[in-house]
């Protein structure tokens, strides 16, 4: 009961943080508006709003724009809007084939981008983290040149990660086990390094896809990405579903394959043995076919398969049909459990989207117990291989939207 | 931009509603406390709190209790607490075998309970709704005698429901299709009838289980209930997962059964064909065994199976093992997708919980891709067959916690 002076000071600081965040998020979600309208909409006194806005402007998060008439009578007052050129969030994806960095400013515009081709398995964790740190340093220099700063770095990694400790526990497709990604990057970046966080790549891909889908009023979606592994990210009622320990969305390992084929994870019958990239390649081509040669660039091999499918080559068409069957099986299970408004196919599933979507949608309609597949649409991702890095950059910007006062003043 | 006088009045009314709800939920979640502490914690001015509290007291939602010293200095101020004896939420479950009503007061105490045995399939929708309306009327009379009122009725129905229209679309296990439950009850209850809503029974069961689990710090759970059908309710980060059209949790129809047995839903291979009550009975006993006689009360038949299992009767033990296998299969799929902290077994799964839990937990540990099954525990429900009605009563009380000012003054 009650509290002493220092706990009251803490309460006040926490209240101010909450209110700064409230105002900043209102401007993001509802668009530019004058101070008086912000006061009405937040229920906070006008003097408080004036004071909060002053801090947000000083930190370079909000700018004053055009005048607007506030209501039918009274003097015109200036409209406030998200500024955001001075702060950026960085997303950095580590995949089997590349390291990819995207920096987005507070308004979601791309401020910087780097893509480094790399065989992550062959290079090993140390070399990959060296390259990742270089990319982050280069980006920070670029941003500093524009008087902007990076508020946080969110790393997207394939596989099972421990979010609290920043460790990749297990990423079979790049051969990593217990790699301290956050610690390794912090050490390389040294003092003054922005906060670094780790998240699963498919979860961050889902965040990026949701920012697109929300424009169309879609707030429940599943992002399903097909690469060597099959990953998933679930958005439910506008929120990323993490589960109790951050492991939700491990859909590639649902035990659905009736033949019980061994999986890279050491278990049997995982869904990704039916629909992962290797299943497609094995169905489509003989072992000595160049599309199965891992030394050839993946995008080239997919383009060749695409060419064959478009030419009506029977083995390729049959392989794609078989993958569509398997996709249908897993997606109906997910639709029965989660009732998404949309399933967004990423990775190679998106690349062959036109071959998969009709077949999978028919399967959903026939099979899902809710009427009309519960209203679910299947879409191909339009973000391609940028989804995870882009989602990471957005997650980094969340630092600002959660605690605008915590943002360091822009340098220079 | 801006607004005219009437939109400002609307803004003020909406702000007052938000603030009343904020104060009431604070008292529910954080316990009794004095006005000054509420002001600090909500960030609202003291005069506003005094005013809001006066309305909550007048409506019988909050009462003044003992004095407490507010901080190290200053005069003692009186503690406020949820009162709630004057308002109740009603939950009413329609199942294959009974109609069950529970009224809970605002503090979650049982204020009234009715259980009517009934063969819902044989009786048909009209007779079932007649009985349900009678139970609601009787309960309202009981509550009125105590100067309390029912703020809402939430009906729990088995199967696929349309929440917006209040229609049961499809409930194969009671043979209903397109039954307008909310409309039918409103018609029978006439004028002055409190708001009536419809929800899926397993979702409401999950809500009730969550209120128990939250005490133990569990905020991600899956409630899995085994009856003739198999239903599911998912709580993710403390929120009921509904999906885009309210159909989430149809886990009984996940296509997992390799033998593709026909299901009551008309599809094949549904999980409930492996683990539903009929699968247990078929594995455990010959067709002429009395435990398979539907005219004998279900609880008696389960008690007989229980006796045989405890006596080590081989067919019964083998049948339970087989169900545990099937449970393990489906629950590992759910754990990979959702990463729950707990899976709560309800219905007949809870009745044989001691036979299932160890086997299912071993399967989760061996099979789920996250380390240590992602931290998931398997529990048997302790709410038995009351879970859905109890969850419905809590959902009804939500009307008050969302809009305390919307509560009609208590009669008398």
Tab-separated table of C-alpha atoms in Angstrom, chain A residues 39 72 92 107 126 163 176 191-192 200 226 249 297 314 337 363 372 377 404:
chain	number	residue	atom	x	y	z
A	39	UNK	CA	-5.492	15.891	-26.187
A	72	UNK	CA	-15.242	24.965	-36.058
A	92	UNK	CA	19.681	-8.319	-40.305
A	107	UNK	CA	8.074	6.041	-41.202
A	126	UNK	CA	32.547	-16.564	-36.424
A	163	UNK	CA	15.156	-14.792	-27.328
A	176	UNK	CA	24.576	-24.089	-35.931
A	191	UNK	CA	30.937	0.386	-26.910
A	192	UNK	CA	28.084	2.569	-28.127
A	200	UNK	CA	13.305	-16.422	-35.551
A	226	UNK	CA	9.596	-22.862	-47.998
A	249	UNK	CA	5.413	-21.533	-35.367
A	297	UNK	CA	23.101	-20.711	-57.278
A	314	UNK	CA	5.872	-33.873	-66.952
A	337	UNK	CA	-6.359	-24.818	-35.564
A	363	UNK	CA	-8.077	-28.369	-50.717
A	372	UNK	CA	-15.732	-21.761	-46.862
A	377	UNK	CA	-7.291	-16.825	-48.783
A	404	UNK	CA	10.297	7.165	-27.169
